[in-house]
Amino acid sequence: MAKITKDTLIADCLKINPDSAEILRAVGMHCIGCALAHNETIEQAVFVHGNDLDALLEKLNEGVE
């Protein structure tokens, strides 16, 4: 079972949870298609966008098997 953590790259997050693109967009993170997303972690993106890391991780891990 894969789990999304603060150290998960955005590109890997999209692979782990197919719904993550929608979740990230809903909190104002439109970096999904950005070239930097391949090397940016969830924690780095949260820092830049000012989101709540724990709440976002909880949402991203919902339904992940």
PDB file of N, H, CA, C and O in Angstrom:
ATOM      1  N   MET A   1       0.845  -1.186   0.000  1.00  0.00           N
ATOM      2  CA  MET A   1       0.000   0.000   0.000  1.00  0.00           C
ATOM      3  C   MET A   1       0.883   1.239   0.000  1.00  0.00           C
ATOM      4  O   MET A   1       1.682   1.442   0.914  1.00  0.00           O
ATOM      5  N   ALA A   2       0.737   2.045  -1.005  1.00  0.00           N
ATOM      6  H   ALA A   2       0.088   1.880  -1.747  1.00  0.00           H
ATOM      7  CA  ALA A   2       1.483   3.292  -1.099  1.00  0.00           C
ATOM      8  C   ALA A   2       0.766   4.360  -0.283  1.00  0.00           C
ATOM      9  O   ALA A   2      -0.463   4.406  -0.233  1.00  0.00           O
ATOM     10  N   LYS A   3       1.546   5.204   0.345  1.00  0.00           N
ATOM     11  H   LYS A   3       2.545   5.166   0.305  1.00  0.00           H
ATOM     12  CA  LYS A   3       0.979   6.303   1.119  1.00  0.00           C
ATOM     13  C   LYS A   3       1.638   7.595   0.661  1.00  0.00           C
ATOM     14  O   LYS A   3       2.844   7.637   0.419  1.00  0.00           O
ATOM     15  N   ILE A   4       0.856   8.619   0.547  1.00  0.00           N
ATOM     16  H   ILE A   4      -0.124   8.584   0.743  1.00  0.00           H
ATOM     17  CA  ILE A   4       1.356   9.926   0.163  1.00  0.00           C
ATOM     18  C   ILE A   4       1.818  10.642   1.430  1.00  0.00           C
ATOM     19  O   ILE A   4       1.062  10.779   2.392  1.00  0.00           O
ATOM     20  N   THR A   5       3.066  11.094   1.414  1.00  0.00           N
ATOM     21  H   THR A   5       3.680  10.983   0.632  1.00  0.00           H
ATOM     22  CA  THR A   5       3.640  11.793   2.559  1.00  0.00           C
ATOM     23  C   THR A   5       4.103  13.169   2.111  1.00  0.00           C
ATOM     24  O   THR A   5       4.006  13.520   0.935  1.00  0.00           O
ATOM     25  N   LYS A   6       4.604  13.939   3.058  1.00  0.00           N
ATOM     26  H   LYS A   6       4.683  13.654   4.013  1.00  0.00           H
ATOM     27  CA  LYS A   6       5.110  15.272   2.738  1.00  0.00           C
ATOM     28  C   LYS A   6       6.277  15.216   1.765  1.00  0.00           C
ATOM     29  O   LYS A   6       6.547  16.191   1.063  1.00  0.00           O
ATOM     30  N   ASP A   7       6.975  14.078   1.715  1.00  0.00           N
ATOM     31  H   ASP A   7       6.756  13.286   2.285  1.00  0.00           H
ATOM     32  CA  ASP A   7       8.139  13.922   0.845  1.00  0.00           C
ATOM     33  C   ASP A   7       7.803  13.327  -0.521  1.00  0.00           C
ATOM     34  O   ASP A   7       8.690  13.153  -1.356  1.00  0.00           O
ATOM     35  N   THR A   8       6.538  13.017  -0.749  1.00  0.00           N
ATOM     36  H   THR A   8       5.818  13.158  -0.070  1.00  0.00           H
ATOM     37  CA  THR A   8       6.118  12.456  -2.037  1.00  0.00           C
ATOM     38  C   THR A   8       6.181  13.544  -3.107  1.00  0.00           C
ATOM     39  O   THR A   8       5.695  14.657  -2.906  1.00  0.00           O
ATOM     40  N   LEU A   9       6.779  13.209  -4.234  1.00  0.00           N
ATOM     41  H   LEU A   9       7.174  12.304  -4.397  1.00  0.00           H
ATOM     42  CA  LEU A   9       6.807  14.143  -5.352  1.00  0.00           C
ATOM     43  C   LEU A   9       5.394  14.287  -5.912  1.00  0.00           C
ATOM     44  O   LEU A   9       4.620  13.330  -5.910  1.00  0.00           O
ATOM     45  N   ILE A  10       5.063  15.474  -6.387  1.00  0.00           N
ATOM     46  H   ILE A  10       5.692  16.252  -6.388  1.00  0.00           H
ATOM     47  CA  ILE A  10       3.733  15.696  -6.957  1.00  0.00           C
ATOM     48  C   ILE A  10       3.479  14.719  -8.099  1.00  0.00           C
ATOM     49  O   ILE A  10       2.378  14.183  -8.223  1.00  0.00           O
ATOM     50  N   ALA A  11       4.473  14.488  -8.919  1.00  0.00           N
ATOM     51  H   ALA A  11       5.368  14.923  -8.819  1.00  0.00           H
ATOM     52  CA  ALA A  11       4.318  13.551 -10.040  1.00  0.00           C
ATOM     53  C   ALA A  11       3.975  12.150  -9.540  1.00  0.00           C
ATOM     54  O   ALA A  11       3.164  11.457 -10.154  1.00  0.00           O
ATOM     55  N   ASP A  12       4.584  11.727  -8.431  1.00  0.00           N
ATOM     56  H   ASP A  12       5.243  12.290  -7.932  1.00  0.00           H
ATOM     57  CA  ASP A  12       4.289  10.407  -7.866  1.00  0.00           C
ATOM     58  C   ASP A  12       2.926  10.392  -7.196  1.00  0.00           C
ATOM     59  O   ASP A  12       2.227   9.379  -7.222  1.00  0.00           O
ATOM     60  N   CYS A  13       2.550  11.500  -6.603  1.00  0.00           N
ATOM     61  H   CYS A  13       3.117  12.324  -6.582  1.00  0.00           H
ATOM     62  CA  CYS A  13       1.237  11.622  -5.971  1.00  0.00           C
ATOM     63  C   CYS A  13       0.138  11.372  -6.997  1.00  0.00           C
ATOM     64  O   CYS A  13      -0.853  10.702  -6.708  1.00  0.00           O
ATOM     65  N   LEU A  14       0.322  11.914  -8.190  1.00  0.00           N
ATOM     66  H   LEU A  14       1.127  12.459  -8.424  1.00  0.00           H
ATOM     67  CA  LEU A  14      -0.661  11.731  -9.255  1.00  0.00           C
ATOM     68  C   LEU A  14      -0.779  10.263  -9.659  1.00  0.00           C
ATOM     69  O   LEU A  14      -1.847   9.824 -10.086  1.00  0.00           O
ATOM     70  N   LYS A  15       0.292   9.513  -9.531  1.00  0.00           N
ATOM     71  H   LYS A  15       1.160   9.870  -9.184  1.00  0.00           H
ATOM     72  CA  LYS A  15       0.273   8.083  -9.853  1.00  0.00           C
ATOM     73  C   LYS A  15      -0.377   7.276  -8.731  1.00  0.00           C
ATOM     74  O   LYS A  15      -1.109   6.321  -8.992  1.00  0.00           O
ATOM     75  N   ILE A  16      -0.110   7.659  -7.486  1.00  0.00           N
ATOM     76  H   ILE A  16       0.484   8.434  -7.274  1.00  0.00           H
ATOM     77  CA  ILE A  16      -0.620   6.915  -6.328  1.00  0.00           C
ATOM     78  C   ILE A  16      -2.128   7.087  -6.182  1.00  0.00           C
ATOM     79  O   ILE A  16      -2.849   6.123  -5.926  1.00  0.00           O
ATOM     80  N   ASN A  17      -2.596   8.316  -6.346  1.00  0.00           N
ATOM     81  H   ASN A  17      -2.011   9.100  -6.555  1.00  0.00           H
ATOM     82  CA  ASN A  17      -4.026   8.604  -6.192  1.00  0.00           C
ATOM     83  C   ASN A  17      -4.527   9.339  -7.433  1.00  0.00           C
ATOM     84  O   ASN A  17      -4.239  10.523  -7.609  1.00  0.00           O
ATOM     85  N   PRO A  18      -5.264   8.657  -8.280  1.00  0.00           N
ATOM     86  CA  PRO A  18      -5.768   9.279  -9.505  1.00  0.00           C
ATOM     87  C   PRO A  18      -6.636  10.516  -9.255  1.00  0.00           C
ATOM     88  O   PRO A  18      -6.787  11.353 -10.144  1.00  0.00           O
ATOM     89  N   ASP A  19      -7.204  10.635  -8.057  1.00  0.00           N
ATOM     90  H   ASP A  19      -7.081   9.955  -7.334  1.00  0.00           H
ATOM     91  CA  ASP A  19      -8.043  11.791  -7.724  1.00  0.00           C
ATOM     92  C   ASP A  19      -7.227  12.981  -7.217  1.00  0.00           C
ATOM     93  O   ASP A  19      -7.782  14.049  -6.957  1.00  0.00           O
ATOM     94  N   SER A  20      -5.915  12.801  -7.076  1.00  0.00           N
ATOM     95  H   SER A  20      -5.464  11.934  -7.288  1.00  0.00           H
ATOM     96  CA  SER A  20      -5.102  13.852  -6.473  1.00  0.00           C
ATOM     97  C   SER A  20      -5.068  15.133  -7.311  1.00  0.00           C
ATOM     98  O   SER A  20      -4.962  16.222  -6.747  1.00  0.00           O
ATOM     99  N   ALA A  21      -5.152  15.034  -8.622  1.00  0.00           N
ATOM    100  H   ALA A  21      -5.237  14.149  -9.080  1.00  0.00           H
ATOM    101  CA  ALA A  21      -5.150  16.239  -9.452  1.00  0.00           C
ATOM    102  C   ALA A  21      -6.334  17.132  -9.083  1.00  0.00           C
ATOM    103  O   ALA A  21      -6.183  18.344  -8.929  1.00  0.00           O
ATOM    104  N   GLU A  22      -7.486  16.537  -8.946  1.00  0.00           N
ATOM    105  H   GLU A  22      -7.609  15.552  -9.071  1.00  0.00           H
ATOM    106  CA  GLU A  22      -8.690  17.289  -8.579  1.00  0.00           C
ATOM    107  C   GLU A  22      -8.553  17.872  -7.170  1.00  0.00           C
ATOM    108  O   GLU A  22      -8.947  19.013  -6.932  1.00  0.00           O
ATOM    109  N   ILE A  23      -8.002  17.101  -6.243  1.00  0.00           N
ATOM    110  H   ILE A  23      -7.682  16.173  -6.436  1.00  0.00           H
ATOM    111  CA  ILE A  23      -7.824  17.553  -4.856  1.00  0.00           C
ATOM    112  C   ILE A  23      -6.861  18.733  -4.818  1.00  0.00           C
ATOM    113  O   ILE A  23      -7.125  19.727  -4.141  1.00  0.00           O
ATOM    114  N   LEU A  24      -5.749  18.632  -5.540  1.00  0.00           N
ATOM    115  H   LEU A  24      -5.535  17.825  -6.090  1.00  0.00           H
ATOM    116  CA  LEU A  24      -4.760  19.706  -5.548  1.00  0.00           C
ATOM    117  C   LEU A  24      -5.328  20.974  -6.182  1.00  0.00           C
ATOM    118  O   LEU A  24      -5.093  22.075  -5.683  1.00  0.00           O
ATOM    119  N   ARG A  25      -6.061  20.830  -7.259  1.00  0.00           N
ATOM    120  H   ARG A  25      -6.252  19.936  -7.664  1.00  0.00           H
ATOM    121  CA  ARG A  25      -6.676  21.998  -7.900  1.00  0.00           C
ATOM    122  C   ARG A  25      -7.683  22.670  -6.967  1.00  0.00           C
ATOM    123  O   ARG A  25      -7.785  23.897  -6.933  1.00  0.00           O
ATOM    124  N   ALA A  26      -8.424  21.860  -6.213  1.00  0.00           N
ATOM    125  H   ALA A  26      -8.341  20.864  -6.241  1.00  0.00           H
ATOM    126  CA  ALA A  26      -9.455  22.398  -5.321  1.00  0.00           C
ATOM    127  C   ALA A  26      -8.875  23.282  -4.216  1.00  0.00           C
ATOM    128  O   ALA A  26      -9.570  24.150  -3.687  1.00  0.00           O
ATOM    129  N   VAL A  27      -7.603  23.065  -3.868  1.00  0.00           N
ATOM    130  H   VAL A  27      -7.039  22.361  -4.298  1.00  0.00           H
ATOM    131  CA  VAL A  27      -6.976  23.886  -2.833  1.00  0.00           C
ATOM    132  C   VAL A  27      -6.057  24.949  -3.439  1.00  0.00           C
ATOM    133  O   VAL A  27      -5.226  25.530  -2.741  1.00  0.00           O
ATOM    134  N   GLY A  28      -6.212  25.196  -4.735  1.00  0.00           N
ATOM    135  H   GLY A  28      -6.887  24.723  -5.301  1.00  0.00           H
ATOM    136  CA  GLY A  28      -5.480  26.263  -5.385  1.00  0.00           C
ATOM    137  C   GLY A  28      -4.111  25.896  -5.925  1.00  0.00           C
ATOM    138  O   GLY A  28      -3.342  26.771  -6.323  1.00  0.00           O
ATOM    139  N   MET A  29      -3.803  24.615  -5.942  1.00  0.00           N
ATOM    140  H   MET A  29      -4.427  23.904  -5.618  1.00  0.00           H
ATOM    141  CA  MET A  29      -2.505  24.171  -6.457  1.00  0.00           C
ATOM    142  C   MET A  29      -2.686  23.733  -7.902  1.00  0.00           C
ATOM    143  O   MET A  29      -3.080  22.601  -8.181  1.00  0.00           O
ATOM    144  N   HIS A  30      -2.397  24.629  -8.793  1.00  0.00           N
ATOM    145  H   HIS A  30      -2.077  25.549  -8.567  1.00  0.00           H
ATOM    146  CA  HIS A  30      -2.568  24.353 -10.216  1.00  0.00           C
ATOM    147  C   HIS A  30      -1.240  23.977 -10.867  1.00  0.00           C
ATOM    148  O   HIS A  30      -1.053  24.149 -12.071  1.00  0.00           O
ATOM    149  N   CYS A  31      -0.318  23.459 -10.048  1.00  0.00           N
ATOM    150  H   CYS A  31      -0.470  23.320  -9.069  1.00  0.00           H
ATOM    151  CA  CYS A  31       1.034  23.146 -10.503  1.00  0.00           C
ATOM    152  C   CYS A  31       1.135  21.743 -11.113  1.00  0.00           C
ATOM    153  O   CYS A  31       2.233  21.289 -11.434  1.00  0.00           O
ATOM    154  N   ILE A  32       0.045  21.081 -11.268  1.00  0.00           N
ATOM    155  H   ILE A  32      -0.847  21.449 -11.006  1.00  0.00           H
ATOM    156  CA  ILE A  32       0.046  19.696 -11.736  1.00  0.00           C
ATOM    157  C   ILE A  32       0.751  19.548 -13.083  1.00  0.00           C
ATOM    158  O   ILE A  32       1.520  18.606 -13.274  1.00  0.00           O
ATOM    159  N   GLY A  33       0.506  20.442 -13.994  1.00  0.00           N
ATOM    160  H   GLY A  33      -0.119  21.208 -13.838  1.00  0.00           H
ATOM    161  CA  GLY A  33       1.111  20.356 -15.317  1.00  0.00           C
ATOM    162  C   GLY A  33       2.447  21.064 -15.427  1.00  0.00           C
ATOM    163  O   GLY A  33       3.085  21.031 -16.479  1.00  0.00           O
ATOM    164  N   CYS A  34       2.870  21.696 -14.362  1.00  0.00           N
ATOM    165  H   CYS A  34       2.352  21.723 -13.507  1.00  0.00           H
ATOM    166  CA  CYS A  34       4.121  22.446 -14.359  1.00  0.00           C
ATOM    167  C   CYS A  34       5.309  21.490 -14.412  1.00  0.00           C
ATOM    168  O   CYS A  34       5.286  20.425 -13.796  1.00  0.00           O
ATOM    169  N   ALA A  35       6.334  21.873 -15.145  1.00  0.00           N
ATOM    170  H   ALA A  35       6.353  22.738 -15.646  1.00  0.00           H
ATOM    171  CA  ALA A  35       7.544  21.044 -15.247  1.00  0.00           C
ATOM    172  C   ALA A  35       8.197  20.839 -13.883  1.00  0.00           C
ATOM    173  O   ALA A  35       8.840  19.814 -13.657  1.00  0.00           O
ATOM    174  N   LEU A  36       8.042  21.792 -12.979  1.00  0.00           N
ATOM    175  H   LEU A  36       7.520  22.624 -13.163  1.00  0.00           H
ATOM    176  CA  LEU A  36       8.635  21.661 -11.651  1.00  0.00           C
ATOM    177  C   LEU A  36       7.946  20.595 -10.808  1.00  0.00           C
ATOM    178  O   LEU A  36       8.527  20.115  -9.834  1.00  0.00           O
ATOM    179  N   ALA A  37       6.740  20.221 -11.156  1.00  0.00           N
ATOM    180  H   ALA A  37       6.268  20.611 -11.947  1.00  0.00           H
ATOM    181  CA  ALA A  37       5.995  19.232 -10.375  1.00  0.00           C
ATOM    182  C   ALA A  37       6.703  17.887 -10.323  1.00  0.00           C
ATOM    183  O   ALA A  37       6.497  17.109  -9.391  1.00  0.00           O
ATOM    184  N   HIS A  38       7.517  17.618 -11.295  1.00  0.00           N
ATOM    185  H   HIS A  38       7.684  18.249 -12.052  1.00  0.00           H
ATOM    186  CA  HIS A  38       8.218  16.338 -11.308  1.00  0.00           C
ATOM    187  C   HIS A  38       9.297  16.278 -10.236  1.00  0.00           C
ATOM    188  O   HIS A  38       9.697  15.186  -9.833  1.00  0.00           O
ATOM    189  N   ASN A  39       9.771  17.412  -9.769  1.00  0.00           N
ATOM    190  H   ASN A  39       9.446  18.299 -10.096  1.00  0.00           H
ATOM    191  CA  ASN A  39      10.822  17.447  -8.753  1.00  0.00           C
ATOM    192  C   ASN A  39      10.392  18.141  -7.470  1.00  0.00           C
ATOM    193  O   ASN A  39      11.218  18.353  -6.581  1.00  0.00           O
ATOM    194  N   GLU A  40       9.126  18.497  -7.355  1.00  0.00           N
ATOM    195  H   GLU A  40       8.455  18.325  -8.077  1.00  0.00           H
ATOM    196  CA  GLU A  40       8.627  19.210  -6.184  1.00  0.00           C
ATOM    197  C   GLU A  40       7.839  18.263  -5.294  1.00  0.00           C
ATOM    198  O   GLU A  40       7.011  17.489  -5.774  1.00  0.00           O
ATOM    199  N   THR A  41       8.100  18.328  -3.999  1.00  0.00           N
ATOM    200  H   THR A  41       8.773  18.957  -3.608  1.00  0.00           H
ATOM    201  CA  THR A  41       7.373  17.482  -3.049  1.00  0.00           C
ATOM    202  C   THR A  41       6.074  18.166  -2.635  1.00  0.00           C
ATOM    203  O   THR A  41       5.875  19.360  -2.862  1.00  0.00           O
ATOM    204  N   ILE A  42       5.206  17.382  -2.028  1.00  0.00           N
ATOM    205  H   ILE A  42       5.368  16.412  -1.843  1.00  0.00           H
ATOM    206  CA  ILE A  42       3.950  17.929  -1.500  1.00  0.00           C
ATOM    207  C   ILE A  42       4.268  19.035  -0.490  1.00  0.00           C
ATOM    208  O   ILE A  42       3.634  20.089  -0.503  1.00  0.00           O
ATOM    209  N   GLU A  43       5.238  18.797   0.375  1.00  0.00           N
ATOM    210  H   GLU A  43       5.753  17.940   0.385  1.00  0.00           H
ATOM    211  CA  GLU A  43       5.597  19.791   1.390  1.00  0.00           C
ATOM    212  C   GLU A  43       6.070  21.098   0.751  1.00  0.00           C
ATOM    213  O   GLU A  43       5.695  22.178   1.209  1.00  0.00           O
ATOM    214  N   GLN A  44       6.881  21.014  -0.288  1.00  0.00           N
ATOM    215  H   GLN A  44       7.186  20.138  -0.660  1.00  0.00           H
ATOM    216  CA  GLN A  44       7.360  22.222  -0.963  1.00  0.00           C
ATOM    217  C   GLN A  44       6.203  22.984  -1.604  1.00  0.00           C
ATOM    218  O   GLN A  44       6.148  24.211  -1.531  1.00  0.00           O
ATOM    219  N   ALA A  45       5.297  22.270  -2.220  1.00  0.00           N
ATOM    220  H   ALA A  45       5.342  21.273  -2.280  1.00  0.00           H
ATOM    221  CA  ALA A  45       4.148  22.907  -2.860  1.00  0.00           C
ATOM    222  C   ALA A  45       3.251  23.581  -1.825  1.00  0.00           C
ATOM    223  O   ALA A  45       2.749  24.682  -2.052  1.00  0.00           O
ATOM    224  N   VAL A  46       3.055  22.917  -0.692  1.00  0.00           N
ATOM    225  H   VAL A  46       3.463  22.022  -0.508  1.00  0.00           H
ATOM    226  CA  VAL A  46       2.231  23.477   0.377  1.00  0.00           C
ATOM    227  C   VAL A  46       2.870  24.768   0.895  1.00  0.00           C
ATOM    228  O   VAL A  46       2.176  25.753   1.151  1.00  0.00           O
ATOM    229  N   PHE A  47       4.188  24.754   1.045  1.00  0.00           N
ATOM    230  H   PHE A  47       4.751  23.954   0.837  1.00  0.00           H
ATOM    231  CA  PHE A  47       4.899  25.944   1.520  1.00  0.00           C
ATOM    232  C   PHE A  47       4.684  27.120   0.569  1.00  0.00           C
ATOM    233  O   PHE A  47       4.420  28.239   1.008  1.00  0.00           O
ATOM    234  N   VAL A  48       4.795  26.866  -0.709  1.00  0.00           N
ATOM    235  H   VAL A  48       5.010  25.956  -1.065  1.00  0.00           H
ATOM    236  CA  VAL A  48       4.636  27.920  -1.716  1.00  0.00           C
ATOM    237  C   VAL A  48       3.198  28.432  -1.765  1.00  0.00           C
ATOM    238  O   VAL A  48       2.969  29.632  -1.912  1.00  0.00           O
ATOM    239  N   HIS A  49       2.232  27.524  -1.641  1.00  0.00           N
ATOM    240  H   HIS A  49       2.418  26.549  -1.521  1.00  0.00           H
ATOM    241  CA  HIS A  49       0.828  27.892  -1.802  1.00  0.00           C
ATOM    242  C   HIS A  49       0.109  28.190  -0.489  1.00  0.00           C
ATOM    243  O   HIS A  49      -1.025  28.668  -0.500  1.00  0.00           O
ATOM    244  N   GLY A  50       0.763  27.910   0.647  1.00  0.00           N
ATOM    245  H   GLY A  50       1.685  27.522   0.656  1.00  0.00           H
ATOM    246  CA  GLY A  50       0.196  28.258   1.945  1.00  0.00           C
ATOM    247  C   GLY A  50      -0.968  27.399   2.403  1.00  0.00           C
ATOM    248  O   GLY A  50      -1.865  27.885   3.091  1.00  0.00           O
ATOM    249  N   ASN A  51      -0.963  26.123   2.029  1.00  0.00           N
ATOM    250  H   ASN A  51      -0.234  25.727   1.470  1.00  0.00           H
ATOM    251  CA  ASN A  51      -2.037  25.223   2.448  1.00  0.00           C
ATOM    252  C   ASN A  51      -1.680  24.524   3.755  1.00  0.00           C
ATOM    253  O   ASN A  51      -0.536  24.576   4.206  1.00  0.00           O
ATOM    254  N   ASP A  52      -2.667  23.871   4.356  1.00  0.00           N
ATOM    255  H   ASP A  52      -3.597  23.828   3.990  1.00  0.00           H
ATOM    256  CA  ASP A  52      -2.470  23.077   5.572  1.00  0.00           C
ATOM    257  C   ASP A  52      -1.959  21.699   5.153  1.00  0.00           C
ATOM    258  O   ASP A  52      -2.693  20.935   4.527  1.00  0.00           O
ATOM    259  N   LEU A  53      -0.721  21.376   5.489  1.00  0.00           N
ATOM    260  H   LEU A  53      -0.124  21.997   5.998  1.00  0.00           H
ATOM    261  CA  LEU A  53      -0.083  20.137   5.055  1.00  0.00           C
ATOM    262  C   LEU A  53      -0.831  18.907   5.546  1.00  0.00           C
ATOM    263  O   LEU A  53      -1.126  18.010   4.756  1.00  0.00           O
ATOM    264  N   ASP A  54      -1.141  18.850   6.833  1.00  0.00           N
ATOM    265  H   ASP A  54      -0.901  19.579   7.474  1.00  0.00           H
ATOM    266  CA  ASP A  54      -1.807  17.671   7.384  1.00  0.00           C
ATOM    267  C   ASP A  54      -3.176  17.433   6.769  1.00  0.00           C
ATOM    268  O   ASP A  54      -3.528  16.299   6.444  1.00  0.00           O
ATOM    269  N   ALA A  55      -3.945  18.495   6.610  1.00  0.00           N
ATOM    270  H   ALA A  55      -3.659  19.416   6.874  1.00  0.00           H
ATOM    271  CA  ALA A  55      -5.279  18.362   6.022  1.00  0.00           C
ATOM    272  C   ALA A  55      -5.185  17.893   4.572  1.00  0.00           C
ATOM    273  O   ALA A  55      -5.973  17.054   4.134  1.00  0.00           O
ATOM    274  N   LEU A  56      -4.221  18.435   3.831  1.00  0.00           N
ATOM    275  H   LEU A  56      -3.582  19.116   4.187  1.00  0.00           H
ATOM    276  CA  LEU A  56      -4.056  18.035   2.435  1.00  0.00           C
ATOM    277  C   LEU A  56      -3.627  16.579   2.333  1.00  0.00           C
ATOM    278  O   LEU A  56      -4.148  15.839   1.498  1.00  0.00           O
ATOM    279  N   LEU A  57      -2.687  16.161   3.168  1.00  0.00           N
ATOM    280  H   LEU A  57      -2.264  16.762   3.846  1.00  0.00           H
ATOM    281  CA  LEU A  57      -2.238  14.761   3.143  1.00  0.00           C
ATOM    282  C   LEU A  57      -3.391  13.807   3.466  1.00  0.00           C
ATOM    283  O   LEU A  57      -3.509  12.735   2.872  1.00  0.00           O
ATOM    284  N   GLU A  58      -4.226  14.207   4.401  1.00  0.00           N
ATOM    285  H   GLU A  58      -4.130  15.078   4.884  1.00  0.00           H
ATOM    286  CA  GLU A  58      -5.381  13.376   4.755  1.00  0.00           C
ATOM    287  C   GLU A  58      -6.299  13.190   3.542  1.00  0.00           C
ATOM    288  O   GLU A  58      -6.742  12.079   3.252  1.00  0.00           O
ATOM    289  N   LYS A  59      -6.576  14.293   2.840  1.00  0.00           N
ATOM    290  H   LYS A  59      -6.216  15.195   3.075  1.00  0.00           H
ATOM    291  CA  LYS A  59      -7.433  14.212   1.655  1.00  0.00           C
ATOM    292  C   LYS A  59      -6.785  13.370   0.557  1.00  0.00           C
ATOM    293  O   LYS A  59      -7.449  12.554  -0.083  1.00  0.00           O
ATOM    294  N   LEU A  60      -5.488  13.574   0.346  1.00  0.00           N
ATOM    295  H   LEU A  60      -4.949  14.236   0.866  1.00  0.00           H
ATOM    296  CA  LEU A  60      -4.783  12.852  -0.712  1.00  0.00           C
ATOM    297  C   LEU A  60      -4.717  11.358  -0.437  1.00  0.00           C
ATOM    298  O   LEU A  60      -4.641  10.560  -1.371  1.00  0.00           O
ATOM    299  N   ASN A  61      -4.746  10.973   0.827  1.00  0.00           N
ATOM    300  H   ASN A  61      -4.808  11.621   1.586  1.00  0.00           H
ATOM    301  CA  ASN A  61      -4.647   9.552   1.169  1.00  0.00           C
ATOM    302  C   ASN A  61      -6.000   8.860   1.307  1.00  0.00           C
ATOM    303  O   ASN A  61      -6.052   7.644   1.491  1.00  0.00           O
ATOM    304  N   GLU A  62      -7.091   9.612   1.222  1.00  0.00           N
ATOM    305  H   GLU A  62      -7.048  10.600   1.072  1.00  0.00           H
ATOM    306  CA  GLU A  62      -8.412   8.999   1.271  1.00  0.00           C
ATOM    307  C   GLU A  62      -8.595   8.093   0.055  1.00  0.00           C
ATOM    308  O   GLU A  62      -8.399   8.525  -1.081  1.00  0.00           O
ATOM    309  N   GLY A  63      -8.957   6.883   0.288  1.00  0.00           N
ATOM    310  H   GLY A  63      -9.116   6.533   1.211  1.00  0.00           H
ATOM    311  CA  GLY A  63      -9.233   5.953  -0.795  1.00  0.00           C
ATOM    312  C   GLY A  63      -8.010   5.310  -1.412  1.00  0.00           C
ATOM    313  O   GLY A  63      -8.140   4.503  -2.332  1.00  0.00           O
ATOM    314  N   VAL A  64      -6.816   5.650  -0.927  1.00  0.00           N
ATOM    315  H   VAL A  64      -6.711   6.307  -0.180  1.00  0.00           H
ATOM    316  CA  VAL A  64      -5.599   5.024  -1.447  1.00  0.00           C
ATOM    317  C   VAL A  64      -5.465   3.638  -0.825  1.00  0.00           C
ATOM    318  O   VAL A  64      -5.531   3.473   0.393  1.00  0.00           O
ATOM    319  N   GLU A  65      -5.279   2.660  -1.682  1.00  0.00           N
ATOM    320  H   GLU A  65      -5.225   2.794  -2.672  1.00  0.00           H
ATOM    321  CA  GLU A  65      -5.188   1.282  -1.167  1.00  0.00           C
ATOM    322  C   GLU A  65      -3.753   0.865  -1.041  1.00  0.00           C
ATOM    323  O   GLU A  65      -3.470  -0.258  -0.625  1.00  0.00           O
TER     324      GLU A  65
END
